[in-house]
Short mmCIF file of C-alpha atoms in Angstrom, two decimals:
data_model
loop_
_atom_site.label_atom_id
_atom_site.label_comp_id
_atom_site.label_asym_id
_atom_site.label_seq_id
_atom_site.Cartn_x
_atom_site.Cartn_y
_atom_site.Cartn_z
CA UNK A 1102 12.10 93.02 -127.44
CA UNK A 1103 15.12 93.90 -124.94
CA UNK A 1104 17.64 91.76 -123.39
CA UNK A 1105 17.94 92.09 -119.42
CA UNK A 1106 20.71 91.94 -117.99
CA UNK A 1107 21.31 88.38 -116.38
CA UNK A 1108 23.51 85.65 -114.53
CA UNK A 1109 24.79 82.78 -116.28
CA UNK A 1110 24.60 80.23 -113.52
CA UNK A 1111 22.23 79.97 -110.51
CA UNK A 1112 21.89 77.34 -107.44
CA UNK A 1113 19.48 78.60 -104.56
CA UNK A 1114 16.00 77.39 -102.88
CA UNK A 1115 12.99 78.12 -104.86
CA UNK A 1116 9.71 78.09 -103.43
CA UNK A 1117 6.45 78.37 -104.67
CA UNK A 1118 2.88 79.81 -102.86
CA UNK A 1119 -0.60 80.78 -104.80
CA UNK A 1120 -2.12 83.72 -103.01
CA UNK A 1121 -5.08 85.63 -103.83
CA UNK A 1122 -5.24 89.13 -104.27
CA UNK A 1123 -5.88 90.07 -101.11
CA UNK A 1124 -2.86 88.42 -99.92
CA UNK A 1125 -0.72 90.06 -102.53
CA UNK A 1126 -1.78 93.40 -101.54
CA UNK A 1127 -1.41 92.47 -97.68
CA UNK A 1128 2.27 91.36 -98.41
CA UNK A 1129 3.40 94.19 -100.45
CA UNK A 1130 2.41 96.26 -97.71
CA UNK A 1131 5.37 94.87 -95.85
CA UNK A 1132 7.65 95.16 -98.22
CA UNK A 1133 7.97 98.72 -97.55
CA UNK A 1134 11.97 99.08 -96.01
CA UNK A 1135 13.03 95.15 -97.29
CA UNK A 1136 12.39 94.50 -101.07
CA UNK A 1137 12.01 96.83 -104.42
CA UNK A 1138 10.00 96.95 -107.56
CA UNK A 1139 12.98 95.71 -110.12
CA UNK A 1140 13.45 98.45 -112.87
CA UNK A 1141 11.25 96.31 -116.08
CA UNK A 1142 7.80 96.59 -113.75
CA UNK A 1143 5.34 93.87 -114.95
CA UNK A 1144 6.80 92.44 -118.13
CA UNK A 1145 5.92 89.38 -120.10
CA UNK A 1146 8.15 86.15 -120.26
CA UNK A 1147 7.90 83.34 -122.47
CA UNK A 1148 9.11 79.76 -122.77
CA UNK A 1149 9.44 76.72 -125.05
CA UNK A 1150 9.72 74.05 -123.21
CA UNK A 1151 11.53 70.83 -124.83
CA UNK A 1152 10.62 67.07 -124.00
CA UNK A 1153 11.12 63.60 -125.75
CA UNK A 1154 8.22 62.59 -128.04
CA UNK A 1155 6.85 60.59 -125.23
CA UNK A 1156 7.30 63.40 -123.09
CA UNK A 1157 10.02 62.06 -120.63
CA UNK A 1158 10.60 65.31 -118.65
CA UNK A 1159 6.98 65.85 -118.06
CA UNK A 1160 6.74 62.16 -116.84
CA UNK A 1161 9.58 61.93 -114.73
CA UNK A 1162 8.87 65.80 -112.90
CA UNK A 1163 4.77 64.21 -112.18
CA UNK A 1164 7.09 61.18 -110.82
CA UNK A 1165 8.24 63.69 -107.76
CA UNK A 1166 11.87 62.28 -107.65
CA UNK A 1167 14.88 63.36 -106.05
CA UNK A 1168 16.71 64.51 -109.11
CA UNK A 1169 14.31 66.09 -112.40
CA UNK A 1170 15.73 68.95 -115.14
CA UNK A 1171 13.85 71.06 -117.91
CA UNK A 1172 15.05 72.52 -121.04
CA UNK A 1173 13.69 75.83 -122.46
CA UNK A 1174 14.44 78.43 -124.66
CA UNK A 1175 13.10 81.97 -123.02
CA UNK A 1176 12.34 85.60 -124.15
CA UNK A 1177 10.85 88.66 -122.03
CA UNK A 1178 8.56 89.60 -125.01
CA UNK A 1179 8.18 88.58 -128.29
CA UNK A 1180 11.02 88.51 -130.04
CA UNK A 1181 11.98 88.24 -133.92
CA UNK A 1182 14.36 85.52 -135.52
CA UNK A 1183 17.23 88.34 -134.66
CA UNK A 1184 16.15 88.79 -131.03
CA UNK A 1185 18.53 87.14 -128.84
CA UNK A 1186 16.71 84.91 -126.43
CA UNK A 1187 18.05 82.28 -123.50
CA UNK A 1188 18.72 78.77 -123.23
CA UNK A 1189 18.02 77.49 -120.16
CA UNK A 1190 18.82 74.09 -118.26
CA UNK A 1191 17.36 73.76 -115.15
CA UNK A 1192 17.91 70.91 -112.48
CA UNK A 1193 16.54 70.28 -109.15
CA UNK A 1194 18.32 67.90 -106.97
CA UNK A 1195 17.08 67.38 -103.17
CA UNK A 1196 15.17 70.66 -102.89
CA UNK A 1197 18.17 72.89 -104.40
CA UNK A 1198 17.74 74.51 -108.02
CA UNK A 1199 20.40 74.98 -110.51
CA UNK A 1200 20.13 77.15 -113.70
CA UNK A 1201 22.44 77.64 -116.53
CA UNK A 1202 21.87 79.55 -119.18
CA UNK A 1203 23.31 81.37 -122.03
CA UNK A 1204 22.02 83.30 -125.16
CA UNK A 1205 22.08 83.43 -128.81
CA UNK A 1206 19.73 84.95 -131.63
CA UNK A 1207 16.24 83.38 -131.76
CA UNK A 1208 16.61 81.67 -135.04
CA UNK A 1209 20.27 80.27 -134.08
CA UNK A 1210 18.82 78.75 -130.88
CA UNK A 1211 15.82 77.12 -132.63
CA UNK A 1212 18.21 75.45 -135.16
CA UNK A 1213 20.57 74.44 -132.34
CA UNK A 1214 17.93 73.08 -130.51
CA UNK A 1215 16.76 70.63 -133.21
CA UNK A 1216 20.54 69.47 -133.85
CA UNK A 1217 21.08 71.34 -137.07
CA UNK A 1218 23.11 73.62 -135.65
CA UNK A 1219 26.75 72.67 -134.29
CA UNK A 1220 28.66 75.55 -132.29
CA UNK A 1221 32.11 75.63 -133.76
CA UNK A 1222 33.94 77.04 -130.43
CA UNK A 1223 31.57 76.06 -127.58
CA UNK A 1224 31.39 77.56 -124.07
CA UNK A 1225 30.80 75.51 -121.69
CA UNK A 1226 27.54 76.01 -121.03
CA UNK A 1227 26.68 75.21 -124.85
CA UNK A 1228 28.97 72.26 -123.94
CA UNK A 1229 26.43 70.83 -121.18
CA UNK A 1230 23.81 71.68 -124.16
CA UNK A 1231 25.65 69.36 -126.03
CA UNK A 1232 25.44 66.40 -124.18
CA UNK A 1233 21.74 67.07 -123.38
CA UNK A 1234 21.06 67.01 -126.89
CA UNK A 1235 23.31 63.50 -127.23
CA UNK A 1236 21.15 62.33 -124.41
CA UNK A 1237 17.56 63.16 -125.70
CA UNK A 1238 18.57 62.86 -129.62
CA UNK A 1239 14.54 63.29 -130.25
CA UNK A 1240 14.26 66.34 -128.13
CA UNK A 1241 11.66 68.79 -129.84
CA UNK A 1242 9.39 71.80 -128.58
CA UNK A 1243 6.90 70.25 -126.46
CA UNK A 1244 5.06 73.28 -124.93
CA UNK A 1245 4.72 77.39 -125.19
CA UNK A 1246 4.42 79.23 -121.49
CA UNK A 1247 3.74 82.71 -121.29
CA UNK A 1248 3.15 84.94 -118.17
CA UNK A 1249 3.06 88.26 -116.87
CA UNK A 1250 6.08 88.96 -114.19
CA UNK A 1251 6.48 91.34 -111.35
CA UNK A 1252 9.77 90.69 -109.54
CA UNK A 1253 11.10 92.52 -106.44
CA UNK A 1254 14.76 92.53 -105.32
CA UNK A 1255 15.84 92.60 -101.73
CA UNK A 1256 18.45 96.21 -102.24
CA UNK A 1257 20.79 94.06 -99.15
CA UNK A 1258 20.76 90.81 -100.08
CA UNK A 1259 21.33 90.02 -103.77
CA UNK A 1260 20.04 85.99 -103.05
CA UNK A 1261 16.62 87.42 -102.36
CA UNK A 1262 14.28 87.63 -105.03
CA UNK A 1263 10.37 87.52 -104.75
CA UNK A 1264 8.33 87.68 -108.26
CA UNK A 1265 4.38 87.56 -109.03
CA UNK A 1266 3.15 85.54 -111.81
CA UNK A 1267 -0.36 86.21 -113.53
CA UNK A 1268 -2.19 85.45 -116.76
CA UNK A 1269 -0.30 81.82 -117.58
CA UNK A 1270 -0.99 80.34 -120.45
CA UNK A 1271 -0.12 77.20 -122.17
CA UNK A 1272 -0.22 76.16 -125.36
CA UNK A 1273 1.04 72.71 -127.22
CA UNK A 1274 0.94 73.74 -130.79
CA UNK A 1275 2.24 76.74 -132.95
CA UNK A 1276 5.49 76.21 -131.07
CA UNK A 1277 7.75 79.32 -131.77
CA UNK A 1278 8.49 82.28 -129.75
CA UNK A 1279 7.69 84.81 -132.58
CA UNK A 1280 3.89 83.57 -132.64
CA UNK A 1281 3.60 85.69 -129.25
CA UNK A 1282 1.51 85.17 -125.89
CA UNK A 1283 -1.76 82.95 -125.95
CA UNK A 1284 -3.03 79.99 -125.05
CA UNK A 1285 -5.01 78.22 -122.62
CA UNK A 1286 -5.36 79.72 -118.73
CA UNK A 1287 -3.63 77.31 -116.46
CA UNK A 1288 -3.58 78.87 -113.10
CA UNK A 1289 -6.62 78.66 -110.79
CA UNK A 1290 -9.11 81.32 -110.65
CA UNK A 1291 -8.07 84.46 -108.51
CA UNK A 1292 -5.16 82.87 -107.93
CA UNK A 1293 -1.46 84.47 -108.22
CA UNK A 1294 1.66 82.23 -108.12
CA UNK A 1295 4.36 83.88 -105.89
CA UNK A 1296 8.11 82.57 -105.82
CA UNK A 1297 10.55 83.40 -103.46
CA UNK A 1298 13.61 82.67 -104.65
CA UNK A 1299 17.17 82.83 -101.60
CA UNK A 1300 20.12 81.54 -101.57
CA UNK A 1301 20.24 80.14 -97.64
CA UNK A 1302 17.59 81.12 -95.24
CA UNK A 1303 14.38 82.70 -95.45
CA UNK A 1304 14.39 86.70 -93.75
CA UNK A 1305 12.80 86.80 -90.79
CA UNK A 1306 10.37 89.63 -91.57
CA UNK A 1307 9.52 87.70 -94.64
CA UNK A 1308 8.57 84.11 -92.64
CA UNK A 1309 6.52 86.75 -90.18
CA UNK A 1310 4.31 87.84 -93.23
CA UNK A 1311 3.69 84.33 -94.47
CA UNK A 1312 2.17 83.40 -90.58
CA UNK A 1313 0.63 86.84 -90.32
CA UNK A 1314 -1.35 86.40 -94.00
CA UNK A 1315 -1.34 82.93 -93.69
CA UNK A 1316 0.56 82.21 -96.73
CA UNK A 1317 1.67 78.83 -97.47
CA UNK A 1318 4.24 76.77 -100.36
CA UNK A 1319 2.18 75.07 -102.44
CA UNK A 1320 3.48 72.18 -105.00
CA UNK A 1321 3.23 73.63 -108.55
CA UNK A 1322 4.91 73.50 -112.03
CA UNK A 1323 3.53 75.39 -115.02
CA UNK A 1324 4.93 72.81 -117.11
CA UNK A 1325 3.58 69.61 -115.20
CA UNK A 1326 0.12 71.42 -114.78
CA UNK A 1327 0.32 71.89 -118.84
CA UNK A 1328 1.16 68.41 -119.27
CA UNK A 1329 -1.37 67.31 -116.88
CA UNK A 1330 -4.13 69.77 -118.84
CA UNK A 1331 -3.08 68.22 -122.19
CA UNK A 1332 -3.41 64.41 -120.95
CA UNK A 1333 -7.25 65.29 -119.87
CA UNK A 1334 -7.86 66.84 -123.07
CA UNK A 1335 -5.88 64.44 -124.84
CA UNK A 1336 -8.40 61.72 -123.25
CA UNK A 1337 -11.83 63.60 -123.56
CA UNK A 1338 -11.25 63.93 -127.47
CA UNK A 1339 -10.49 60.45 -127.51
CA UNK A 1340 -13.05 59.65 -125.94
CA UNK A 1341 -15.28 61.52 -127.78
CA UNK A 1342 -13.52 60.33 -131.16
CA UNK A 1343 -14.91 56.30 -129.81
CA UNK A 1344 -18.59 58.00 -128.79
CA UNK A 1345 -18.53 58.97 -132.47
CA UNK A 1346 -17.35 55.48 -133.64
CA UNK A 1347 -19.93 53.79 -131.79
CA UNK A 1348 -22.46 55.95 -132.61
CA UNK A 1349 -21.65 55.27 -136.55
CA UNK A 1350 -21.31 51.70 -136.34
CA UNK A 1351 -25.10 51.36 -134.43
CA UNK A 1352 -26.22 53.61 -137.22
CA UNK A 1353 -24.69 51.42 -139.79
CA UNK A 1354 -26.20 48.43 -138.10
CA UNK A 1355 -29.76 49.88 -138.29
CA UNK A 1356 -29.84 50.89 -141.68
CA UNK A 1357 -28.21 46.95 -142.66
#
């Protein structure tokens, strides 16, 4: 499992489209002169995502407000309980995004994570952690992510970034990094989630290949369409778990 090279801190525009292939291929076309093939080709990332135990984030991110944040813990691979892997806050205020993030072996983060773990000399950034973790004291893995990446780089302007997700899946149990990538398919069928991530405007070129393909943002969060995919399941097996109820208590009834 390797260790990419990476920023600490982040604030720039992210926006989301799902394309279909044809699109994708129409697109990279044009990319010929503007935006590169980073050097880790299509590489798998994956996430814990953290939440209250009545699953606050989630809630307030389906809410569509002004201000919402996530908490993760993120590897590219699968790493071992010596693998150092990131912690990642993530905010959203008014349409801007802001990332920090730091690392630390995976074991150390997991035990940080579920406040048995106190940093003797924090940064900051484990600072900011800090306070989180005073602010949600029953913070606890709430969901697994994994994908498979391709992200381009634009070799002029270092706040361009365009990546390709496939294959997501989600899972809300056997909650650990090491387990590896599976889980349940959450994005729609033929469907590839693009982000383009800048840090003012969009390139001009770029804009003219969304009209020209007809590409177009679309609202959507892999953790919110998790959530959402957990609250229907959650509420067929309930309501399957009454069926069964009923079903007993008329049999019951019959045989009195």
């Amino acid at each position: 499992m390797r260790v990419m090279a990476y920023q600490h801190v982040f604030k720039r525009k992210e926006v989301k489209y799902l394309i279909n292939a044809e699109q994708w291929q129409g697109l990279l076309g044009r990319f010929t002169g503007h935006m590169e093939l980073d050097a880790y080709g299509k590489h798998l990332i994956s996430n814990i995502y953290y939440d209250t135990q009545q699953w606050y984030l989630a809630r307030l991110s389906l809410s569509k407000p002004k201000y919402k944040e996530k908490i993760r813990m993120r590897s590219y691979g699968v790493p071992t309980e010596n693998d150092k892997v990131f912690l990642e806050m993530k905010k959203k205020y008014d349409g801007i995004v802001y990332k920090r993030r730091t690392t630390m072996p995976l074991k150390q983060a997991e035990r940080f994570l579920e406040h048995k773990l106190r940093i003797e000399q924090p940064s900051q950034i484990l600072s900011e952690f800090d306070y989180l973790l005073t602010l949600y004291p029953d913070l606890r893995p709430a969901m697994y992510i994994s994908y498979e990446r391709m992200a381009y780089f634009c070799p002029e302007d270092a706040n361009v970034r365009i990546t390709f997700d496939q294959n997501i899946l989600y899972r809300t149990e056997n909650l650990a990094l090491s387990d590896g990538s599976y889980g349940k398919a959450i994005l729609p069928t033929g469907s590839i989630l693009m982000e383009v991530k800048i840090g003012g405007g969009m390139p001009l070129w770029l804009a003219d290949a969304f009209t020209e393909l007809k590409i177009y943002p679309a609202k959507y969060s892999k953790f919110s369409t998790g959530y959402k995919n957990y609250l229907s399941q959650k509420t067929q097996q309930n309501h399957l778990t009454d069926v069964s109820e009923q079903l007993k208590r008329e049999e019951m009834e019959c045989i009195a």
